[in-house]
Short mmCIF file of C-alpha atoms in Angstrom, two decimals:
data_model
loop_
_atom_site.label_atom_id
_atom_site.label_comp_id
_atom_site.label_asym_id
_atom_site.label_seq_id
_atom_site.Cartn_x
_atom_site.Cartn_y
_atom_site.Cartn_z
CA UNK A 1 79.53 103.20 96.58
CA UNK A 2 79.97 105.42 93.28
CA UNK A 3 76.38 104.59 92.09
CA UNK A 4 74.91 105.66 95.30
CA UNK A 5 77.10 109.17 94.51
CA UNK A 6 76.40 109.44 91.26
CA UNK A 7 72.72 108.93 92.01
CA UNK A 8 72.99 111.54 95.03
CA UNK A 9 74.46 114.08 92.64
CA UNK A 10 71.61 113.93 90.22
CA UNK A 11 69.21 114.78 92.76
CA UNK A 12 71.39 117.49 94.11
CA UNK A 13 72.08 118.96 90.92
CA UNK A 14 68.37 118.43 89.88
CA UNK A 15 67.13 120.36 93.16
CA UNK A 16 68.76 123.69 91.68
CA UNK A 17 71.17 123.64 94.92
CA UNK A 18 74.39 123.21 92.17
CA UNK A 19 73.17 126.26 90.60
CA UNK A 20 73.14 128.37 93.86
CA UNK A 21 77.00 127.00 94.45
CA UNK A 22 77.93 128.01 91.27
CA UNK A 23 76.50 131.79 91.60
CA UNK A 24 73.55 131.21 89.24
CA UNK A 25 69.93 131.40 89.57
CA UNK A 26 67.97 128.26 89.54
CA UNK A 27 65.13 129.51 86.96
CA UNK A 28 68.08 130.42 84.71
CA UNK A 29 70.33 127.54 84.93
CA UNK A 30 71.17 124.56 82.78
CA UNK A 31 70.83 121.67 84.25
CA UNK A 32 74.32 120.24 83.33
CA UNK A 33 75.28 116.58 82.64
CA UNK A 34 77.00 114.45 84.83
CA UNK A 35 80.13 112.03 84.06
CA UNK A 36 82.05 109.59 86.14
CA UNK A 37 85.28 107.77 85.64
CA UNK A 38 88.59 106.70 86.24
CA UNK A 39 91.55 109.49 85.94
CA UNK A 40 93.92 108.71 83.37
CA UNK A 41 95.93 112.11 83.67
CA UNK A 42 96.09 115.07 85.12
CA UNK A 43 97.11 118.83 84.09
CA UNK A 44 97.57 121.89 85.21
CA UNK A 45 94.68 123.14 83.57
CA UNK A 46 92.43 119.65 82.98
CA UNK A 47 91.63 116.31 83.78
CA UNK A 48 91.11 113.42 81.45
CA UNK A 49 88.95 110.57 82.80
CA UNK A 50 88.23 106.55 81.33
CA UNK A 51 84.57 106.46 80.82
CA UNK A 52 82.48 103.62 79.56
CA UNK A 53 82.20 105.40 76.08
CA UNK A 54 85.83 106.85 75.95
CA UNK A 55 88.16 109.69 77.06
CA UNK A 56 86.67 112.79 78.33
CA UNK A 57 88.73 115.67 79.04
CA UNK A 58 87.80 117.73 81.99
CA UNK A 59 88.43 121.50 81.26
CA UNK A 60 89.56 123.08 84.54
CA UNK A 61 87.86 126.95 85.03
CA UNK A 62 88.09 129.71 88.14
CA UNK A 63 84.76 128.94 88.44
CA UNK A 64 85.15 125.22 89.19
CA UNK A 65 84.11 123.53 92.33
CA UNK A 66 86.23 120.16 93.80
CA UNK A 67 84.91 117.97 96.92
CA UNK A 68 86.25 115.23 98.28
CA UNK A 69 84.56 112.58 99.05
CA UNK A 70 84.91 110.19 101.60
CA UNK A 71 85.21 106.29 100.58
CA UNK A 72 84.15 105.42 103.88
CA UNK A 73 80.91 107.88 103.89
CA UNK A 74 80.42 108.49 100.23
CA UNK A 75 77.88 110.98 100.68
CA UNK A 76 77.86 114.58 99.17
CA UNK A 77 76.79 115.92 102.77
CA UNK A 78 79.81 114.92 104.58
CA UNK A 79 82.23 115.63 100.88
CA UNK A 80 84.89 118.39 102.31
CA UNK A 81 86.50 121.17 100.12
CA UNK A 82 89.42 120.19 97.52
CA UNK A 83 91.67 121.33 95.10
CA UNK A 84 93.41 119.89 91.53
CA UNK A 85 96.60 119.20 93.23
CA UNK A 86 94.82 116.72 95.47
CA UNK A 87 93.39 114.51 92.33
CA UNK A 88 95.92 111.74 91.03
CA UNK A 89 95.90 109.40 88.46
CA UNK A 90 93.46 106.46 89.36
CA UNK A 91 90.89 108.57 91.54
CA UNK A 92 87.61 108.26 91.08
CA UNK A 93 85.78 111.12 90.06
CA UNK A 94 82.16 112.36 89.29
CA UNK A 95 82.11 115.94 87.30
CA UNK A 96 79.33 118.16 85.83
CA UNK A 97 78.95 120.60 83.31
CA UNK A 98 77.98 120.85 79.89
CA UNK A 99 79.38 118.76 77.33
CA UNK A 100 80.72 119.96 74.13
CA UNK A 101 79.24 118.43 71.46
CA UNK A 102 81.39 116.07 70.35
CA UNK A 103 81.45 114.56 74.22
CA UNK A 104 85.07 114.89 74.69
CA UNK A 105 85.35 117.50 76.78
CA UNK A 106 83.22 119.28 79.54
CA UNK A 107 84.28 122.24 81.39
CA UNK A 108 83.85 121.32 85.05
CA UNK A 109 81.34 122.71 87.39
CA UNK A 110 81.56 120.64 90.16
CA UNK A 111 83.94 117.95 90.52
CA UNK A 112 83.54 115.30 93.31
CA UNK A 113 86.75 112.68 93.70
CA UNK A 114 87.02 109.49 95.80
CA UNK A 115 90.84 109.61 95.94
CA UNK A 116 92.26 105.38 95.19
CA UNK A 117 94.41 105.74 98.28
CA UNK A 118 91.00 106.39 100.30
CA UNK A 119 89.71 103.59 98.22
CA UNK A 120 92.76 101.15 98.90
CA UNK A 121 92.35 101.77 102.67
CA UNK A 122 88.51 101.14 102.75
CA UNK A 123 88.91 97.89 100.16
CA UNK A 124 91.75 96.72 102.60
CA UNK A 125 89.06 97.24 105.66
CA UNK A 126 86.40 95.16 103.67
CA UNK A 127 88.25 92.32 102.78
CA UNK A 128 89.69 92.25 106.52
CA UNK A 129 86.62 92.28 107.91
CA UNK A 130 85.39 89.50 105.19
CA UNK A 131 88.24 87.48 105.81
CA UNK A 132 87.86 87.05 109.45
CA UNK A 133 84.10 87.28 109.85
CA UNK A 134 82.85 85.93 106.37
CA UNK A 135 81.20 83.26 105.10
CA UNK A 136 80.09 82.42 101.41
CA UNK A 137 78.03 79.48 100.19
CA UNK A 138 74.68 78.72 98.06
CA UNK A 139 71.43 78.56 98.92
CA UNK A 140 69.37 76.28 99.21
CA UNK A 141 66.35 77.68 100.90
CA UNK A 142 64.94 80.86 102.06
CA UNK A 143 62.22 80.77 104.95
CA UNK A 144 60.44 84.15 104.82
CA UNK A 145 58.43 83.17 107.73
CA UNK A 146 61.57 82.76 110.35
CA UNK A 147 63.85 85.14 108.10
CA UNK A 148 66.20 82.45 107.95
CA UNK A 149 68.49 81.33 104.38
CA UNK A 150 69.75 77.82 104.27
CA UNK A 151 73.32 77.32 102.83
CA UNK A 152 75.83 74.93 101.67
CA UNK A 153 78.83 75.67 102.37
CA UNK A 154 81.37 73.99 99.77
CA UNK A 155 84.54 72.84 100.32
CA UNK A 156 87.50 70.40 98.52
CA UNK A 157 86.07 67.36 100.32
CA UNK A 158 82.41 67.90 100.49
CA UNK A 159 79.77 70.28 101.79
CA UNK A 160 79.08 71.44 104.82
CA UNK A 161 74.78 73.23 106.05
CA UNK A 162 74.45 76.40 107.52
CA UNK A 163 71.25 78.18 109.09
CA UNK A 164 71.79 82.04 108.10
CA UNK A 165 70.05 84.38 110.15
CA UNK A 166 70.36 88.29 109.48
CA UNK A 167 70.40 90.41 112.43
CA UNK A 168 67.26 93.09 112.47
CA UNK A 169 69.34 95.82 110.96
CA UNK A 170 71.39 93.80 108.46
CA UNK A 171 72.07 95.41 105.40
CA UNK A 172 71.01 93.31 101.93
CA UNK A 173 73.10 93.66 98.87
CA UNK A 174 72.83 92.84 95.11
CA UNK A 175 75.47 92.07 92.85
CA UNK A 176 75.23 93.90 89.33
CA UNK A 177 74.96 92.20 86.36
CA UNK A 178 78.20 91.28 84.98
CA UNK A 179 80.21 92.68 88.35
CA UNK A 180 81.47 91.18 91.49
CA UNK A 181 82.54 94.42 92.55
CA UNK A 182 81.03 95.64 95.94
CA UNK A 183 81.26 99.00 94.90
CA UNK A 184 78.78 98.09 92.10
CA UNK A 185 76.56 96.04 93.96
CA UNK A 186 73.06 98.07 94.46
CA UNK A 187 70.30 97.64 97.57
CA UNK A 188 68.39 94.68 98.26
CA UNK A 189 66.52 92.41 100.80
CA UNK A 190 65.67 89.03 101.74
CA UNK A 191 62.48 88.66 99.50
CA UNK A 192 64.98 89.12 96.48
CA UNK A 193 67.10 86.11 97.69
CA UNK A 194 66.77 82.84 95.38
CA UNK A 195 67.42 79.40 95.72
CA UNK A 196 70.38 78.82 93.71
CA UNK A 197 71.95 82.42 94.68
CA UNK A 198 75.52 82.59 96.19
CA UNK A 199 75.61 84.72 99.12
CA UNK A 200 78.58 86.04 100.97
CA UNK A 201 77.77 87.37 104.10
CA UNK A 202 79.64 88.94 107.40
CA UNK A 203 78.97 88.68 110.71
CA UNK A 204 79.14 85.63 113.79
CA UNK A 205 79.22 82.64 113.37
CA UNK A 206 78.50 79.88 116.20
CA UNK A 207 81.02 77.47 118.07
CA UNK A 208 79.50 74.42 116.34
CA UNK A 209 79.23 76.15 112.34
CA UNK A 210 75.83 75.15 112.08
CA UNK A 211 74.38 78.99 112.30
CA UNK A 212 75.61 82.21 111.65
CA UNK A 213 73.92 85.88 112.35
CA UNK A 214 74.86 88.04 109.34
CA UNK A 215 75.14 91.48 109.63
CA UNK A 216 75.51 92.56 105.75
CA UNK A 217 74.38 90.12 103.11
CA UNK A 218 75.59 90.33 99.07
CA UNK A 219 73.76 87.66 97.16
CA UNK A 220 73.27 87.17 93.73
CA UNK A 221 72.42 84.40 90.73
CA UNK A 222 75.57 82.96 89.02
CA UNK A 223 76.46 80.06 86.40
CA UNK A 224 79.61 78.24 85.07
CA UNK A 225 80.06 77.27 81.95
CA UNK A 226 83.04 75.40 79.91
CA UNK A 227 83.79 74.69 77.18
CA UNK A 228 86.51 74.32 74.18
CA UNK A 229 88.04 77.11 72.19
CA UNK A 230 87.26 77.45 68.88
CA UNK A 231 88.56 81.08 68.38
CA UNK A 232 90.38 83.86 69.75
CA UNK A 233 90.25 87.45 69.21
CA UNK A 234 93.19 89.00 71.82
CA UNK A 235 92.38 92.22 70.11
CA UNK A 236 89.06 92.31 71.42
CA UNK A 237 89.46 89.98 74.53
CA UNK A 238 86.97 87.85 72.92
CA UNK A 239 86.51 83.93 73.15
CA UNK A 240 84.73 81.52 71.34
CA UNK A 241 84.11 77.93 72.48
CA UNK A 242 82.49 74.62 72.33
CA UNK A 243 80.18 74.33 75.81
CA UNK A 244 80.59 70.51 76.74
CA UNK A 245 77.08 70.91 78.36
CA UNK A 246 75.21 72.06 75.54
CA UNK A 247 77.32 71.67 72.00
CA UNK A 248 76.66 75.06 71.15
CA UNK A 249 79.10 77.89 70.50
CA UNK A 250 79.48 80.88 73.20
CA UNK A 251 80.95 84.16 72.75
CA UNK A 252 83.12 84.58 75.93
CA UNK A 253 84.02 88.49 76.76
CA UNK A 254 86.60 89.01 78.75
CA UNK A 255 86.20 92.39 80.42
CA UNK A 256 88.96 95.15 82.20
CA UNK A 257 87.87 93.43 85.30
CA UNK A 258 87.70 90.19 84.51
CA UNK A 259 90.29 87.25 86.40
CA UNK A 260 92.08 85.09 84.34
CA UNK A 261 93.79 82.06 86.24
CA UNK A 262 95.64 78.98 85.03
CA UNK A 263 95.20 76.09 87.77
CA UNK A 264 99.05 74.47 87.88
CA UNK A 265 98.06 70.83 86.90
CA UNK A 266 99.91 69.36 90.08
CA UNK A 267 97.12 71.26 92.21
CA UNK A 268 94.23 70.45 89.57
CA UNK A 269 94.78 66.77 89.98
CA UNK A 270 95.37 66.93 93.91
CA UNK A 271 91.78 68.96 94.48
CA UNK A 272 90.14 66.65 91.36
CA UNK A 273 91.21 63.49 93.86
CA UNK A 274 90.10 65.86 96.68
CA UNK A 275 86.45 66.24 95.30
CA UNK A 276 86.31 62.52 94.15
CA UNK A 277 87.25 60.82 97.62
CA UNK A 278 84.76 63.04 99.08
CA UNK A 279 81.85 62.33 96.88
CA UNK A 280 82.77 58.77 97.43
CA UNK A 281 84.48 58.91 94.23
CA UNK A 282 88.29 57.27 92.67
CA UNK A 283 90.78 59.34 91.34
CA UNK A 284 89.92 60.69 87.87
CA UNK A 285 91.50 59.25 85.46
CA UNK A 286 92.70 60.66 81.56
CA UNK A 287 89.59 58.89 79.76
CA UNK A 288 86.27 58.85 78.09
CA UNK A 289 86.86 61.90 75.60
CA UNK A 290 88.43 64.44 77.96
CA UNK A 291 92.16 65.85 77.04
CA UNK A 292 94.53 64.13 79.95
CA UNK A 293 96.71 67.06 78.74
CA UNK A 294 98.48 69.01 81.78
CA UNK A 295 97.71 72.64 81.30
CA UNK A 296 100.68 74.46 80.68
CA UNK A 297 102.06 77.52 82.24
CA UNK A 298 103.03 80.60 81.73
CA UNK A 299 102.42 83.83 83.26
CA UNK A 300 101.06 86.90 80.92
CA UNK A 301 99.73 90.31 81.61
CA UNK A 302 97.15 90.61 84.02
CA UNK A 303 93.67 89.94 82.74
CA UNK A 304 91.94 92.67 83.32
CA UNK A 305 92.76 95.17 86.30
CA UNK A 306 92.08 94.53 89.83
CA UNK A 307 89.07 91.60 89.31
CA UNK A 308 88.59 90.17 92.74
CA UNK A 309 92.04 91.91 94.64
CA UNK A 310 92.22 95.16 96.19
CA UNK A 311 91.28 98.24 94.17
CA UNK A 312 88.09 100.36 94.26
CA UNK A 313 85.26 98.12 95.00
CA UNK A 314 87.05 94.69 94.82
CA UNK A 315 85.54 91.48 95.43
CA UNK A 316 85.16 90.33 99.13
CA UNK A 317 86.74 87.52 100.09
CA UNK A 318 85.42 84.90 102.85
CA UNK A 319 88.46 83.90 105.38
CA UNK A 320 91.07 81.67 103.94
CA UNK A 321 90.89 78.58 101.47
CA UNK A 322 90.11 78.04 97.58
CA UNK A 323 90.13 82.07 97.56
CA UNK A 324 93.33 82.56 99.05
CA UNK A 325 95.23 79.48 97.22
CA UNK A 326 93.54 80.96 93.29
CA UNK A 327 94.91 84.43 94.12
CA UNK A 328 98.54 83.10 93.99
CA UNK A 329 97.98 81.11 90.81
CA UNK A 330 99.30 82.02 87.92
CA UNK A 331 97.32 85.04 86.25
CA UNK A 332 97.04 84.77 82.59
CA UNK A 333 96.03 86.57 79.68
CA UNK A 334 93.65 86.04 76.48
CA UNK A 335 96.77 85.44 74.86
CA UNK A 336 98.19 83.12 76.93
CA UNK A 337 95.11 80.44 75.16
CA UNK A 338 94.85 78.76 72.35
CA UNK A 339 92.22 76.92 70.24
CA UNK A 340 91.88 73.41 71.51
CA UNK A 341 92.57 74.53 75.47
CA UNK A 342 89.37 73.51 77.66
CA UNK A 343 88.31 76.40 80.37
CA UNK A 344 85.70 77.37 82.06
CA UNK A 345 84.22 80.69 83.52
CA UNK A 346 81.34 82.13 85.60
CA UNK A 347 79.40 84.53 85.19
CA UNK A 348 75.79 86.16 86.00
CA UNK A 349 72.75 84.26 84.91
CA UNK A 350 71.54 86.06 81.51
CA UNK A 351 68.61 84.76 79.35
CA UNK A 352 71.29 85.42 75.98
CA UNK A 353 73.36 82.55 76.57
CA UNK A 354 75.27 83.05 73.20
CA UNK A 355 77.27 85.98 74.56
CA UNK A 356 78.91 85.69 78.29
CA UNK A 357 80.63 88.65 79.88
CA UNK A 358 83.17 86.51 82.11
CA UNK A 359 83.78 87.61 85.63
CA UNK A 360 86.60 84.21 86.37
CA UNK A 361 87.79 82.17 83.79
CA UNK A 362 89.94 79.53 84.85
CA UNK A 363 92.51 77.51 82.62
CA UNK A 364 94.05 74.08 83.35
CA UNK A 365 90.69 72.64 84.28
CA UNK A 366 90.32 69.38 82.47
CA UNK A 367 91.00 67.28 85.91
CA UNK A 368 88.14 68.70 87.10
CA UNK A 369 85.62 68.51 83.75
CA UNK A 370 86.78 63.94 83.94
CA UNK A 371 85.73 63.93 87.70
CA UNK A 372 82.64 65.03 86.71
CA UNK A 373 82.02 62.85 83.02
CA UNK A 374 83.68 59.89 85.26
CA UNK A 375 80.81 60.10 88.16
CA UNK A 376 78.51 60.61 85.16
CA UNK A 377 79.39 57.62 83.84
CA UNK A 378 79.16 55.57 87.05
CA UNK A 379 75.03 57.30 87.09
CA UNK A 380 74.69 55.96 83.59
CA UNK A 381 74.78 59.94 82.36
CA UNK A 382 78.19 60.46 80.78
CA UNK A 383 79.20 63.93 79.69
CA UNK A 384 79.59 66.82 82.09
CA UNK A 385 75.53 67.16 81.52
CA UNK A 386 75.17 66.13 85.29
CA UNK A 387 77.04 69.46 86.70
CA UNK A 388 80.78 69.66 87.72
CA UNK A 389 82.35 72.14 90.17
CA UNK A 390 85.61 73.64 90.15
CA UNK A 391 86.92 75.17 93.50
CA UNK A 392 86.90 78.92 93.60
CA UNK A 393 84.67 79.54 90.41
CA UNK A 394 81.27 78.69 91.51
CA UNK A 395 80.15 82.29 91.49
CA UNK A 396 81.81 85.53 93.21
#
C-alpha cells in the first residue's frame, strides 16, 4: 500500500542510508522532503506529478536515483533498479529532494514508482480473489472472548447471520476516513471492530453459510444519508441538500474518487417491491410526501476516477449481486442533477455532519426513500426517521 511506502521511505531516508546512496555523508546531509502522487506527464528531462496540494514538477538530474517498486511487495527492500523511460503517465510515484520554495518543483533524489500496469494486475488479483472468496455484511456483535464477529448479511429480500471467525494469522484492516480504497486502508485488529461497522472479509466459508473463517478482514464505520437538493456547484463538485432525516442542510463533496450512479427507475421499483415483500411489506406506492417521479437518465462523465472499479487501490468487491448489477448502471455526473432531485450517499461516520465527503451517491432513489416512510407509517413513525436501505450503498 502507498502509505506503508511512503512511511518506509521516511524512516529510510531519516536513518541517513539515502544520504550514503546519494554519495553524501550523513552528518552533512539534508534531510530532504518527500512527495507522492499521480504522474500527469512525463519528459525527457522531468516529471510532473498530481499531489493533494497541486502540480509538482520533478526535475530529473545525473545524480538521480529510480526504483521500482513492486505492487505486490511494496517494500523498499525488495524495490529493483529503474530508469525514466520505464515511468508512464498514471504511475504512482514517491520522490525526494528538496523543494524549491515555491513547492513546484523538486529536483529528484530518489524516485520510487509503482508502475499502474503493476497496479492493474494486483487490483485485478484482489477483486478476483474478493469475488470468489468474499463476504461483506454489518456487524452486529463482536465476542472478544471466542474472537468471533457476528454479521448480517443483507440482501434484496431480507437478511441472512453469519458467525465470522478470523484464522490465527488473519490480517485486520481499517478503512481511511473518507476512502474505500484498499490501498488507503491502514492496520488494525479485532479490538478496533464496532458494532455497527461493515466488514468485508476473504476467506472460507462453510457448506451451510452460517460461518466463515476469514483470512484478511477490512472493517470500518459508515452512514447514509439523503436528502433533497437545494444547490449545486458543478464547479466545485459540491452539493447542497435537504436531509429527510434531520431537516437540516448538508454540504455534499463529491471527491476525484467518488461514484456517482443513477438507479434506472424500472430496477428501483423492482428491488423497492423486492425489500417490501421481504420485510413482510406491499409494494410502495407514489404517496405520503415522496416525489413518485421516475428518475431520469442520462449518462455524463464519470464521477470521479476509478471509485470502487479497478485502478490503484480500488474497492473490493464481495462475489456477485447488488455490486455487480450498480457497476453497470448508469454513471453520472454532478451535472447530470438538479435542484429538486432526491439522492442519497454514504459516507464515513464524522462528528461534522454539515459537510460530507461522499464516497457513493446514488440518484433515482425515491422508490426506495416511500418503502421506508410507507413501513413508517404502518409503525405509527412516518418519515424516513425509522432508517431505509438502499441496495449497494450501505457502506463500502
Amino acid at each position: 500500500m502507498l502509505q506503508n511506502l511512503i512511511v518506509t521511505l521516511l524512516l529510510f531516508l531519516s536513518t541517513g542510508v539515502f544520504a550514503f546512496v546519494s554519495g553524501q555523508s550523513p552528518s552533512n546531509s539534508i534531510t530532504p522532503s518527500v512527495l507522492t502522487g499521480e504522474v500527469s506527464s512525463v519528459g525527457d528531462k522531468n516529471i510532473v506529478i498530481s499531489t493533494d496540494k497541486g502540480p509538482v514538477e520533478i526535475l530529473i538530474t545525473e545524480r538521480s536515483i529510480f526504483k521500482r517498486v513492486s505492487a505486490e511487495n511494496p517494500s523498499l527492500t525488495s524495490a529493483a533498479p529503474g530508469t525514466l523511460t520505464d515511468i508512464s503517465v498514471g504511475d504512482k510515484i514517491t520522490v525526494s529532494g528538496i523543494v524549491a520554495a515555491d513547492g513546484k518543483s523538486i529536483p529528484a533524489r530518489s524516485v520510487y514508482f509503482m508502475t499502474a500496469a503493476d497496479i492493474e494486475a494486483r487490483t485485478a488479483k484482489q477483486n478476483d480473489e474478493w469475488q470468489k472468496r468474499g463476504v461483506k455484511g454489518k456487524v452486529i456483535s463482536v465476542n472478544p472472548q471466542t474472537n468471533q464477529i457476528g454479521l448480517e448479511i443483507s440482501g434484496l429480500t431480507g437478511t441472512t447471520k453469519m458467525i465470522l471467525t478470523p484464522k490465527e494469522n488473519a490480517k485486520f484492516l481499517r478503512y481511511a476516513q473518507d476512502s474505500i480504497r484498499f490501498d488507503e486502508a491502514v492496520d488494525s485488529s479485532l479490538g478496533e471492530v464496532k458494532v455497527g461497522d461493515m466488514i468485508r472479509a476473504t476467506g472460507d466459508k462453510s457448506s451451510d453459510n452460517l460461518s466463515f473463517t476469514a483470512e484478511q478482514v477490512l472493517a470500518g464505520a459508515f452512514q447514509t444519508t439523503a436528502g433533497t437538493i437545494k444547490s449545486i456547484d458543478t464547479a466545485n463538485d459540491l452539493i447542497v441538500i435537504k436531509n429527510l432525516q434531520t431537516n437540516k442542510d448538508v454540504t455534499v463533496v463529491v471527491g476525484k474518487t467518488s461514484v456517482l450512479k443513477r438507479f434506472p427507475a424500472e430496477q428501483a421499483e423492482m428491488f423497492a417491491r423486492m425489500q417490501m415483500a421481504g420485510a413482510g411489506g406491499a409494494r410502495p406506492m407514489g404517496q405520503g410526501g415522496m416525489p413518485a417521479r421516475p428518475a431520469g437518465g442520462g449518462q455524463g462523465r464519470a464521477g470521479g476516477g476509478q471509485g470502487g472499479q479497478g485502478g490503484f487501490g480500488g474497492a473490493p468487491r464481495a462475489a456477485g449481486g447488488i455490486d455487480d448489477m450498480l457497476e453497470r448502471s448508469p454513471t453520472i455526473a454532478t451535472s447530470d442533477l438538479k435542484v429538486g432531485d432526491i439522492i442519497a450517499f454514504s459516507s464515513t461516520k464524522s462528528p461534522d455532519i454539515s459537510r460530507i465527503r461522499a464516497i457513493k451517491l446514488f440518484a433515482g432513489v425515491e422508490p426506495f426513500l416511500r418503502s421506508a416512510q410507507a413501513a413508517g407509517g404502518r409503525r405509527g413513525q412516518g418519515g424516513v426517521e425509522a432508517g431505509f436501505s438502499i441496495p449497494g450503498l450501505e457502506g463500502p
